[in-house]
Coordinates of C-alpha atoms and ligand atoms in Angstrom, one line a residue:
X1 CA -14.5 20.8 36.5
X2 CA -13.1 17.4 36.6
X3 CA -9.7 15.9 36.8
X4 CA -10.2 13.1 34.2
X5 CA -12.8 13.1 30.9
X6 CA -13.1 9.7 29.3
X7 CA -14.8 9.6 25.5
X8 CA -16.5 6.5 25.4
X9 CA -18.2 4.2 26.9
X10 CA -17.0 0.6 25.7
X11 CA -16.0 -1.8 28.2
X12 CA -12.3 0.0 27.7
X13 CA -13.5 3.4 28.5
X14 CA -15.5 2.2 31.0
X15 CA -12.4 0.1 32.6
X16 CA -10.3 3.5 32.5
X17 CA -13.1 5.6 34.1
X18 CA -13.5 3.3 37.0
X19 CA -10.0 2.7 37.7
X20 CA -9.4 6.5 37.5
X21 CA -12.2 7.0 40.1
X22 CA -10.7 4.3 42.4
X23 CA -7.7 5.9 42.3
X24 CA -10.0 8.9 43.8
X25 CA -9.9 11.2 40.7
X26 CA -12.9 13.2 39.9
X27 CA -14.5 11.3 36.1
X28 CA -16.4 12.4 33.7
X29 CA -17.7 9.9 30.9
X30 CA -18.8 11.5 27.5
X31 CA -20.6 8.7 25.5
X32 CA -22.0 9.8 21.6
X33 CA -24.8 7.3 22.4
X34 CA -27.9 7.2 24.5
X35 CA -26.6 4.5 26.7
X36 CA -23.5 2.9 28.0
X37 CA -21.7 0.0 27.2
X38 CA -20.2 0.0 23.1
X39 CA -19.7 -3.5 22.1
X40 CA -21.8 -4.1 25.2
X41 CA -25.3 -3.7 24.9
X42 CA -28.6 -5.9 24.6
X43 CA -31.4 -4.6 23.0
X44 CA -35.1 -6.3 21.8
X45 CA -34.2 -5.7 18.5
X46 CA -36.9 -8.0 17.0
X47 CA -39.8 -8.6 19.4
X48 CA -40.9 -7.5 22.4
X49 CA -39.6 -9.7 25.0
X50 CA -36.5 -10.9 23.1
X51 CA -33.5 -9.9 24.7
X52 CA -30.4 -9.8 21.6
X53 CA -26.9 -8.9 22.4
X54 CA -26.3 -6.3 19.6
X55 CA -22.9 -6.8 19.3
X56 CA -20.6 -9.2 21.5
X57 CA -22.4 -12.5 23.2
X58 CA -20.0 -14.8 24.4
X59 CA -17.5 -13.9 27.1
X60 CA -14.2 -16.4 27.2
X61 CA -12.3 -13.1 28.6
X62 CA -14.5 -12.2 31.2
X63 CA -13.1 -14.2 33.4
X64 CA -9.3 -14.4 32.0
X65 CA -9.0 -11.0 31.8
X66 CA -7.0 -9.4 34.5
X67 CA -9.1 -6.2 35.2
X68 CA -12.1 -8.3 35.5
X69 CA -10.5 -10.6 37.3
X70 CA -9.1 -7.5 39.7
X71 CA -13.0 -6.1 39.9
X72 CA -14.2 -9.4 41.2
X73 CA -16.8 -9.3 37.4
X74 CA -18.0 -13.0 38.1
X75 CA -19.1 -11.7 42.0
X76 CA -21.1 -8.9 40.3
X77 CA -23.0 -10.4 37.5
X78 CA -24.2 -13.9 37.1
X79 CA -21.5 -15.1 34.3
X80 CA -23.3 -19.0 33.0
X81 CA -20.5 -21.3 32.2
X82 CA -21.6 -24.3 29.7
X83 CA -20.4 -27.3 30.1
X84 CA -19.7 -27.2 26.2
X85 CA -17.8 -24.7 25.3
X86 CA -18.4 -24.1 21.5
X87 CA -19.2 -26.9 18.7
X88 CA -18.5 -27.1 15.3
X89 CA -21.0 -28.6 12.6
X90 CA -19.3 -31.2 9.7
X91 CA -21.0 -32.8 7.5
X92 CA -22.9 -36.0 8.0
X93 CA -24.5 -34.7 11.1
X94 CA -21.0 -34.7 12.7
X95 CA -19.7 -32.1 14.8
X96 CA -16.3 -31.0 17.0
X97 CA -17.6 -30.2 20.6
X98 CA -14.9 -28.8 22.7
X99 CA -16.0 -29.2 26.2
X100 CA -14.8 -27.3 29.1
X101 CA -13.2 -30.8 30.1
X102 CA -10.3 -31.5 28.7
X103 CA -10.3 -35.1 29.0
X104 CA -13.8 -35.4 27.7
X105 CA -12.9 -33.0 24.7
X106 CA -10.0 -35.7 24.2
X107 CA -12.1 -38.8 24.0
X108 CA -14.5 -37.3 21.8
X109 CA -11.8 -36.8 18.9
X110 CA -10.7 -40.3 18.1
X111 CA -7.5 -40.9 17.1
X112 CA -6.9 -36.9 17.2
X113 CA -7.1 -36.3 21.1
X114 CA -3.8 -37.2 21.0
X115 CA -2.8 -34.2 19.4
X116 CA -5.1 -32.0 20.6
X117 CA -4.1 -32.9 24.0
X118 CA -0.5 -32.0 23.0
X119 CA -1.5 -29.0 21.7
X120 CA -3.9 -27.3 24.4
X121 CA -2.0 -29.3 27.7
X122 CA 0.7 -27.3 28.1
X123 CA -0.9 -24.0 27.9
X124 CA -3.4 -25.0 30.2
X125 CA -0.6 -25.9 32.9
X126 CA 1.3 -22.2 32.3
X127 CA -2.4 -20.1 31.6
X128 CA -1.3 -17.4 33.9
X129 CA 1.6 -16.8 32.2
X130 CA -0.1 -17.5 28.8
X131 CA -2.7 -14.9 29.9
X132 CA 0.1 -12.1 30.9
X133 CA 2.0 -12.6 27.7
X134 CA -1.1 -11.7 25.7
X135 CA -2.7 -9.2 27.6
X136 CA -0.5 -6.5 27.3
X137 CA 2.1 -5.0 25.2
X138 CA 4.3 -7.7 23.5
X139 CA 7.2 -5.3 23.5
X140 CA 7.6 -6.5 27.3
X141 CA 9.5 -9.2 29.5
X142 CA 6.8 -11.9 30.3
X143 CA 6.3 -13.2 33.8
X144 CA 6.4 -16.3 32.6
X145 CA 8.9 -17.2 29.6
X146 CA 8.2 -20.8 29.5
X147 CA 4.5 -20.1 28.8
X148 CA 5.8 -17.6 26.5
X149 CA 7.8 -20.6 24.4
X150 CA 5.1 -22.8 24.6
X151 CA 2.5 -20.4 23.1
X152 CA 4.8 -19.3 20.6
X153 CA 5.9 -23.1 19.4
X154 CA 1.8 -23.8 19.2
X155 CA 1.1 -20.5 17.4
X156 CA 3.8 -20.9 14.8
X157 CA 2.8 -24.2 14.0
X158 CA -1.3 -23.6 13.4
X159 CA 0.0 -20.0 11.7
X160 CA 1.6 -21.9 9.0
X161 CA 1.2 -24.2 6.1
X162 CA 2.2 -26.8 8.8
X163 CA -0.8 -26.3 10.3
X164 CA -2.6 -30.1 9.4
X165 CA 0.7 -31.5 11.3
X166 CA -0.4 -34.3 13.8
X167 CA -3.8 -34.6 12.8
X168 CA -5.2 -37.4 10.9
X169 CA -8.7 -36.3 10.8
X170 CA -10.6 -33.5 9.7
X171 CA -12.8 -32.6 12.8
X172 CA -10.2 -31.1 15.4
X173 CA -8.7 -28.6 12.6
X174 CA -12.0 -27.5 11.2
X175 CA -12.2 -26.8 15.2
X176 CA -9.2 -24.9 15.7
X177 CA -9.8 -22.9 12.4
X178 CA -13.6 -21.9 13.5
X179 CA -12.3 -20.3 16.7
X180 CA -9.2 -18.9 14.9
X181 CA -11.6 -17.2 12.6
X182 CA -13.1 -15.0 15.2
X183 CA -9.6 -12.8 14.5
X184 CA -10.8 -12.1 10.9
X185 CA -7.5 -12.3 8.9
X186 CA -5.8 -15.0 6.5
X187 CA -5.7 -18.2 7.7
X188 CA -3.3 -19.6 8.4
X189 CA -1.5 -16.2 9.8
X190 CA 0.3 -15.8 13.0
X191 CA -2.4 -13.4 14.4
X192 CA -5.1 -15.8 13.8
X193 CA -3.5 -18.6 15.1
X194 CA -2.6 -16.4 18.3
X195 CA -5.8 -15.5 18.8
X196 CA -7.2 -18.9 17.7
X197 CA -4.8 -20.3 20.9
X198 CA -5.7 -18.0 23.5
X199 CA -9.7 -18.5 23.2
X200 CA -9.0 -22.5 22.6
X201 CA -7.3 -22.9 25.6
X202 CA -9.5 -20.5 27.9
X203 CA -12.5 -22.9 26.7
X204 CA -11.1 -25.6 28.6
X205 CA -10.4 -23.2 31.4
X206 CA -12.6 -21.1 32.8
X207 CA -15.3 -21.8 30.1
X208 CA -16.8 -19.2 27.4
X209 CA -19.6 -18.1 29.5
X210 CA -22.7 -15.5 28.6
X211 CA -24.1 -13.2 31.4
X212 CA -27.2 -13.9 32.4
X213 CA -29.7 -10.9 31.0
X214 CA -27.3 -10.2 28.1
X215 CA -23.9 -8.5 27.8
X216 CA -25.4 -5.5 28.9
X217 CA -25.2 -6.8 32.1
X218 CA -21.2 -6.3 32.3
X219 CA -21.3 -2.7 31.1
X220 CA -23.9 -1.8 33.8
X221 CA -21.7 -3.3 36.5
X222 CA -19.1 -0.8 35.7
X223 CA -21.2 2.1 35.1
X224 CA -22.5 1.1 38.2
X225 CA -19.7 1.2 39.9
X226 CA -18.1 4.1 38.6
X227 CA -20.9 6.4 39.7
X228 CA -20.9 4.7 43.1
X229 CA -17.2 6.1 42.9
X230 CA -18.2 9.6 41.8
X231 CA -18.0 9.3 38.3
X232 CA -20.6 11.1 36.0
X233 CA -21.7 10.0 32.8
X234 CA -23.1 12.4 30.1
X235 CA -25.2 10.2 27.2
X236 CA -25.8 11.3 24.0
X237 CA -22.5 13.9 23.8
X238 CA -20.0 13.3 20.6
X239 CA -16.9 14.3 21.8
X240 CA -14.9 16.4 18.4
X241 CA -12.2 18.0 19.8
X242 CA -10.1 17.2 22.8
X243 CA -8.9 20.6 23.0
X244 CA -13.0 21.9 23.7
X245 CA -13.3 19.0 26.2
X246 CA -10.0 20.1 27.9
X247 CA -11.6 23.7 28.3
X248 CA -14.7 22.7 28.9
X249 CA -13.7 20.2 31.7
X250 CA -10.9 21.5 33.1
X251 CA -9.7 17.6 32.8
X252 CA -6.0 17.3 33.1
X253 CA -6.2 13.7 31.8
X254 CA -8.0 12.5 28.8
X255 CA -8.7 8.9 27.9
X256 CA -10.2 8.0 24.4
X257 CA -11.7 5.1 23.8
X258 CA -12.0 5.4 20.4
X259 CA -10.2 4.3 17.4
X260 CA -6.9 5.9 16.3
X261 CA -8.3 7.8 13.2
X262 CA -11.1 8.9 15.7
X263 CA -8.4 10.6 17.7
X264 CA -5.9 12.0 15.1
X265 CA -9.2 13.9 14.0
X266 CA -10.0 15.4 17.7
X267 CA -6.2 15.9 18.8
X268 CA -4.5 17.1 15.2
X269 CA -3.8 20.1 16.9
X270 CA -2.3 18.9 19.9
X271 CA -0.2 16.0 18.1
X272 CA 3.1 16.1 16.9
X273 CA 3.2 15.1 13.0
X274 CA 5.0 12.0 13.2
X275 CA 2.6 10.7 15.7
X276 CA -0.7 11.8 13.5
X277 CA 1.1 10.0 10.6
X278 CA 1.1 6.9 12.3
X279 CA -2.4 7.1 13.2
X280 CA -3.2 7.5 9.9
X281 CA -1.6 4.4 8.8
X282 CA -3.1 2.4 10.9
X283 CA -5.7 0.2 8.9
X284 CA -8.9 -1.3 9.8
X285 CA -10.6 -4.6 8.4
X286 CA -13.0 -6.5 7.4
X287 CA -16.6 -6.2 8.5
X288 CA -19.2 -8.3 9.5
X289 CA -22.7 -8.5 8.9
X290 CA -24.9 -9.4 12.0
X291 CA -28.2 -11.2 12.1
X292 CA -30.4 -12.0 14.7
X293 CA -33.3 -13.9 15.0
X294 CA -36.2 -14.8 17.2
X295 CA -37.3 -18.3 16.8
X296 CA -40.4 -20.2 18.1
X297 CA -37.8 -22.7 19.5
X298 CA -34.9 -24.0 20.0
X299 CA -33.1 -25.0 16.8
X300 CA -33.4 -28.7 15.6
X301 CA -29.7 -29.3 15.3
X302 CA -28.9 -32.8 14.0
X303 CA -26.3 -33.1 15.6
X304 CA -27.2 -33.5 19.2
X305 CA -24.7 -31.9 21.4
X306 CA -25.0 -29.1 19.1
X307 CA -28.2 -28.1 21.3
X308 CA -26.0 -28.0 24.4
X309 CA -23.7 -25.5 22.7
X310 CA -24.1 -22.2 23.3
X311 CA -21.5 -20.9 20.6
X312 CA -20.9 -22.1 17.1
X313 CA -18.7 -22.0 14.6
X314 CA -19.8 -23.2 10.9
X315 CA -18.6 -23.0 7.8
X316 CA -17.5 -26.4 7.1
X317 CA -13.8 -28.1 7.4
X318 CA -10.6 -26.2 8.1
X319 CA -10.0 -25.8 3.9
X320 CA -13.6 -24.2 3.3
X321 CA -13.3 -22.0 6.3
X322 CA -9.8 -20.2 5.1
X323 CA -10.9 -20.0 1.6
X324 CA -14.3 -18.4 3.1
X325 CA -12.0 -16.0 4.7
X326 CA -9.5 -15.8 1.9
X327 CA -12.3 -14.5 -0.3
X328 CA -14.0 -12.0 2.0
X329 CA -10.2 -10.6 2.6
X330 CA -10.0 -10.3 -1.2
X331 CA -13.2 -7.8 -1.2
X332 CA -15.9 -10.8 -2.0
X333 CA -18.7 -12.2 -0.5
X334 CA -17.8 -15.9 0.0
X335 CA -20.9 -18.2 -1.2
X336 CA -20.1 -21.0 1.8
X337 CA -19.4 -18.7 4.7
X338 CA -17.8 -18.7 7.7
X339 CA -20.8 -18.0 10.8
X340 CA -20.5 -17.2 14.4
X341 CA -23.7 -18.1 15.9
X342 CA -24.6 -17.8 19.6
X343 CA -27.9 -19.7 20.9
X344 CA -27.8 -17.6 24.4
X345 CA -31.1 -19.4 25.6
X346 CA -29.0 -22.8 26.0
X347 CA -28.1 -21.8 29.3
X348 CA -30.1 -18.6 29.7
X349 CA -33.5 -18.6 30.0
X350 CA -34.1 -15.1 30.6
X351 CA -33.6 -14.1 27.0
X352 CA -36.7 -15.1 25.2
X353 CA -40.3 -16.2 26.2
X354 CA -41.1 -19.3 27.9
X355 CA -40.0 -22.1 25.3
X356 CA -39.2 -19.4 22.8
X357 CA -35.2 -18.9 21.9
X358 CA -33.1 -15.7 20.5
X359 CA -30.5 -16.8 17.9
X360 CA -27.2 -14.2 17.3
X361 CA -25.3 -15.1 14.2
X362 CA -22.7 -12.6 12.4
X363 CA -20.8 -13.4 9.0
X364 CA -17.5 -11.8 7.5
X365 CA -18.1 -9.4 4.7
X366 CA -15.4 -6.9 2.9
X367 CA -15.0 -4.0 4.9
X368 CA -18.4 -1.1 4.2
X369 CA -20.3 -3.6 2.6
X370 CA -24.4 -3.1 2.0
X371 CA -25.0 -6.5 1.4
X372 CA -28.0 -7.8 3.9
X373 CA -26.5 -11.6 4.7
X374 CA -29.6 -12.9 6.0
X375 CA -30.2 -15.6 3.8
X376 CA -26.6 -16.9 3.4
X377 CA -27.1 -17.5 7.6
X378 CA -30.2 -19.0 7.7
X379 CA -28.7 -21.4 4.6
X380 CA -25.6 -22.3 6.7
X381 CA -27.6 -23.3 9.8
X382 CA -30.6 -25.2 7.6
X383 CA -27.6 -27.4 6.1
X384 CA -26.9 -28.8 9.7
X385 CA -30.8 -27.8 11.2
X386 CA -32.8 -28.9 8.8
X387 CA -36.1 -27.0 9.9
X388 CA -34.9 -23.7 10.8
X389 CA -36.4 -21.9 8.7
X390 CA -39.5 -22.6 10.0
X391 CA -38.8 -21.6 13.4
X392 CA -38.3 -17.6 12.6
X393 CA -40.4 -15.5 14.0
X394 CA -38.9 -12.1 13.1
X395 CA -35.1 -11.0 12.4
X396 CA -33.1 -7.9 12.4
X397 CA -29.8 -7.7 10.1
X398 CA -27.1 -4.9 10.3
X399 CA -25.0 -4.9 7.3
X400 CA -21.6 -4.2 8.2
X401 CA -22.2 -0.4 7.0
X402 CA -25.2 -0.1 9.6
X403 CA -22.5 -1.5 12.2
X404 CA -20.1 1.0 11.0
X405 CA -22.7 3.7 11.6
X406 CA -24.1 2.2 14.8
X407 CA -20.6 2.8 16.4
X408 CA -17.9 4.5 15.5
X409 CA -15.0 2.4 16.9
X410 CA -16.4 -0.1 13.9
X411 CA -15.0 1.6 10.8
X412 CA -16.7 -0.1 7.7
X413 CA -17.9 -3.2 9.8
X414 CA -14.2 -3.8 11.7
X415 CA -15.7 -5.0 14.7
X416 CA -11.9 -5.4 15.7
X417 CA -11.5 -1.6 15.8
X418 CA -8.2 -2.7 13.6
X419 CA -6.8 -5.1 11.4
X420 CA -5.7 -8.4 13.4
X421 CA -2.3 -8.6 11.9
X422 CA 1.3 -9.4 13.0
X423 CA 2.4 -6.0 12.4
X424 CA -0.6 -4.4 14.3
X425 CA -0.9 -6.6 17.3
X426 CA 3.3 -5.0 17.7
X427 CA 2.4 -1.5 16.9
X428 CA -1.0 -0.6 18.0
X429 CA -1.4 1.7 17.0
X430 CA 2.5 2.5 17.7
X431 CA 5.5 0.9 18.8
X432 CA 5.9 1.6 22.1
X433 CA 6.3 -0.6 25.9
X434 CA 3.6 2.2 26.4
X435 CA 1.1 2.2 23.1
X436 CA -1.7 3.7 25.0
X437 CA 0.4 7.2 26.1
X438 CA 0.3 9.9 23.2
X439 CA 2.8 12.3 22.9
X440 CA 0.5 15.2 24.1
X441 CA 0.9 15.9 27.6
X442 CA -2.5 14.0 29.4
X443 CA -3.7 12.7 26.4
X444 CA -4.2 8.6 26.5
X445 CA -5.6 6.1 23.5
X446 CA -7.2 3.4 25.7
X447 CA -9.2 1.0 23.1
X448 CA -9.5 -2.3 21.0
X449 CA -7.5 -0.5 18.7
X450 CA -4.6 -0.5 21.3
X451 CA -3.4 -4.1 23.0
X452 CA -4.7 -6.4 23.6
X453 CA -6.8 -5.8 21.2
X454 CA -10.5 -6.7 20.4
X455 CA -12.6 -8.3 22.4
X456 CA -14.5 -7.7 25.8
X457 CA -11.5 -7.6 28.4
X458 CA -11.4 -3.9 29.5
X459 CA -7.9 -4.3 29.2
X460 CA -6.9 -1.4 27.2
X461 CA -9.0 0.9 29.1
X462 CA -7.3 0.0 32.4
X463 CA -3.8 -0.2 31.0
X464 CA -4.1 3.3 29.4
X465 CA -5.8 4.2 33.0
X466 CA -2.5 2.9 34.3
X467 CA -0.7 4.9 32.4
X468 CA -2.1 8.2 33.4
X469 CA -2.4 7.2 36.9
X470 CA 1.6 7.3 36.9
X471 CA 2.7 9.8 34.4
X472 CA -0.3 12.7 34.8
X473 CA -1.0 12.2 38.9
X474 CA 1.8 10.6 39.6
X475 CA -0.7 7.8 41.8
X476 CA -0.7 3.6 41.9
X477 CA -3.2 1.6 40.4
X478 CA -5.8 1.1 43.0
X479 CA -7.8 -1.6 44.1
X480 CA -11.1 -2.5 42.2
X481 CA -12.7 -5.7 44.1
X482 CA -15.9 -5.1 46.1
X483 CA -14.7 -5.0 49.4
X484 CA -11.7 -2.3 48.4
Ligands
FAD1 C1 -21.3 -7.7 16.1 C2 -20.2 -7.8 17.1 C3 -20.0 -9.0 17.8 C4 -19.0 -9.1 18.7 N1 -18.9 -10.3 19.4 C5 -18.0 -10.3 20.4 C6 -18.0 -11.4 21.3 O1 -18.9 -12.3 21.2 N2 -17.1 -11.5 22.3 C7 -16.2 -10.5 22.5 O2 -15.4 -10.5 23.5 N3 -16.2 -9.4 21.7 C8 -17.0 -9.3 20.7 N4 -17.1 -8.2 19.9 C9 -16.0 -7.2 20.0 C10 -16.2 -6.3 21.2 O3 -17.5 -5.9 21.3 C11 -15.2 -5.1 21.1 O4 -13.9 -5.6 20.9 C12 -15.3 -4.3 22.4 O5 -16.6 -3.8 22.6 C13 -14.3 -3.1 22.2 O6 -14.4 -2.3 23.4 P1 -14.0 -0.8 23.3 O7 -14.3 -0.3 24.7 O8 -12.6 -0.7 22.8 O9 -14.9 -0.1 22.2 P2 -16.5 -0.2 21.9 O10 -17.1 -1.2 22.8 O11 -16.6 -0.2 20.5 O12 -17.0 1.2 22.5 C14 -16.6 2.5 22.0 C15 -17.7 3.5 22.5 O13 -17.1 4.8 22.3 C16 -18.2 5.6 21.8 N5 -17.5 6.7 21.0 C17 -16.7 6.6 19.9 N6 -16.3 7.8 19.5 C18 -16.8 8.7 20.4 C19 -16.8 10.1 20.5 N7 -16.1 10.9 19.6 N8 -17.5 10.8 21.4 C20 -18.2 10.0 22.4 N9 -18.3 8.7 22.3 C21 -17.6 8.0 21.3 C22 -19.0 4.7 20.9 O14 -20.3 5.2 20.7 C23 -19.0 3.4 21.8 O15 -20.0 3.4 22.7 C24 -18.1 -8.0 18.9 C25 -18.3 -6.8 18.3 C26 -19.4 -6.7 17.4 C27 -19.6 -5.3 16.8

């Protein structure tokens, strides 16, 4: 018998199951796969000896982020910072390289810098605040209301047709739109531009760093810690009903990581009807496809300082990159693309064989879609690495149905666990200063699909732990760093 039962083992369930034991509670994690860690693993999923992140790779939140700022993350696991933060392929062997120095980031764009400078500046001077607006529910009084303007000013202007405004050139937009993209949504939208914002300034910040070994790395540091706290984790168990893990557990507090169509399915007897109808309008998104690839070497970018960059963004300029998205949005699979691609081995030598390099590269296709993108990738990156091709030892693709099946937080592909729109960045999945408390006495929602949202932040997870910390046991948030 235990006093809390998590279901899931993401970073967010994992966030909530360590802060509950902290706090001293007895944990129990239930996890539907055979190891820990969601959106968090690494796997050799094409040779032996190559290391591939199956789903996330690059890491801008993991040292933003609050919790893992509060667990002391980058004193745990070895989090390699580039000095490049992400670079972005144009035509004519150009490219947009956004170092993790301003200034030089600046120089590089020409007659743009200006702009940029004006643009990324000022959130870089208010970050904290910046960082507390976003990381929590919006329906709250920032810490910092300044920041608050500032953002808001920036993310209205790149969310609308206004967006080209200030730039003369084409390089720093096709920039801005590449990491705006990550949000998967219309562009230009509000939600995308937010997003967009956040991860543009945190590259000139604390960098967009990979751990060393692969993301599984983070999720082991908190399963680590959580069973150093008492916590036990049970693999392979599907959780289907709250109500059985409540009587099997004897858990007064329940935390799901899991999406909020997940949950209306385990808790539709416990939930009130209003609530479960708001679940079930909550909507989900696009997909991806995801293809990685174990190459001979490292790949022949023409553009130099493309070899320096860990992540990438192509797709071409800001125009082809929204119409890309426009299309996939509109249930079609976009001929020029829009690819994430992450070359891990630029700063990590672990991944792959001596010399040899692991390449992670997803693409955004309609939401359940079958169609195996493997060729549309490797034509993006030929167009700017001529010679590629030639470098591919072996590859595994996961169509954004085999994602969907792979984990169920990604309905249809939606590696966002949700839509990125206006409405549900507000209301996710309800409106509420407190999204991640149901209405069920003990019962807590603690995932992407509640703020902040996607991405590898453990966030939710400790915000919903939060939650039930004060209104089930009545107990602070406790301490997380290694010395506490
Ligand atoms: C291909 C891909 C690439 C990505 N790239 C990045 C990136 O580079 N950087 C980044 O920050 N983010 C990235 N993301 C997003 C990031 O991985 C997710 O936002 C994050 O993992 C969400 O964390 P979570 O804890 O909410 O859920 P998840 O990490 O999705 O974990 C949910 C867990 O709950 C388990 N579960 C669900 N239902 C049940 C149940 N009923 N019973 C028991 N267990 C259950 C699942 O098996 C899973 O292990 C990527 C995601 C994908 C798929």
């Amino acid at each position: 018998m235990v006093d809390v039962a998590v279901v899931g083992s993401g970073p967010n369930g994992l966030a909530a199951a360590v802060t509950m034991a902290r706090a001293g509670l007895s944990v129990q994690l239930f996890e539907a796969a055979d190891s820990v860690g969601g959106g968090t693993r690494t796997a050799e999923l094409t040779l032996p000896g190559f290391r591939h992140d199956v789903c996330a790779a690059v890491h801008p939140m993991a040292l933003a982020s609050p919790f893992f700022r509060a667990f002391e993350l980058g004193r745990r696991i070895e989090l390699l910072v580039p000095e490049i933060s992400y670079g972005h392929p144009l035509d004519g062997g150009r490219a947009g390289i956004a170092h993790r120095s301003l200034d030089r980031t600046v120089e590089g764009l020409g007659a743009d810098g200006r702009a940029w400078r004006t643009l990324m500046e000022p959130l870089l001077r208010r970050l904290d605040g910046v960082i507390d607006f976003t990381q929590g529910s919006l329906l709250r009084l920032p810490r910092d209301p300044a920041a608050v303007v500032n953002y808001g000013l920036r993310t209205l202007l790149q969310g609308t047709p206004a967006w080209n405004m200030g730039f003369a050139g084409d390089v720093a937009p096709a920039m801005l739109t590449g990491v705006g993209a990550h949000a998967i949504g219309r562009l230009p939208s509000l939600a995308t531009s937010g997003a967009g914002l956040l991860l543009g300034v945190l590259a000139h910040a604390g960098g967009w760093p990979v751990p060393r070994g692969g993301s599984q790395a983070i999720a082991a540091a908190m399963a680590d810690d959580l069973t150093a706290h008492g916590g036990r984790i049970e693999l392979a168990h599907r959780v289907d009903s709250v109500a059985e893990l409540r009587s099997a557990t004897g858990a007064k507090a329940v935390i799901c990581d899991t999406t909020p169509r997940a949950l209306a399915a385990m808790a539709s007897d416990q939930l009130p009807e209003r609530y479960m109808r708001q679940l079930e309008s909550f909507r989900y998104g696009a997909g991806v496809c995801k293809v990685d690839f174990a190459l001979s070497g490292p790949v022949p970018w023409t553009a130099e300082e493309l070899r320096q960059a860990p992540t990438l963004h192509l797709g071409g300029t800001r125009a082809a990159i929204a119409f890309a998205e426009k299309e996939v949005l509109a249930g079609r699979h976009p001929e020029n693309p829009y690819v994430l691609a992450v070359q891990a081995g630029v700063v990590d030598g672990s991944r792959a064989p001596a010399g040899q390099h692991t390449f992670w590269a997803y693409t955004h296709v309609p939401a359940g879609s079958t169609r195996d993108c493997t060729e549309d990738i490797i034509r993006a990156v030929e167009k700017h690495a001529p010679g590629f091709r030639e470098l591919i030892l072996a590859s595994s693709t996961q169509t954004a149905r085999d994602v969907g099946a792979y984990n169920a937080n990604y309905i249809g592909g939606d590696i966002s666990s949700g839509a990125v729109t206006l409405p549900q960045l507000i209301r996710r999945p309800v409106l509420s200063p407190d999204p991640w408390r149901t209405p069920a006495a003990g019962l807590y929602l603690g995932s992407a699909s509640t703020p902040p949202g996607p991405a590898v932040h453990g966030m939710a997870g400790w915000l919903a732990a939060r939650s039930a910390l004060k209104n089930t046991f009545g107990l602070p948030a406790p301490e997380l760093g290694l010395q506490a």
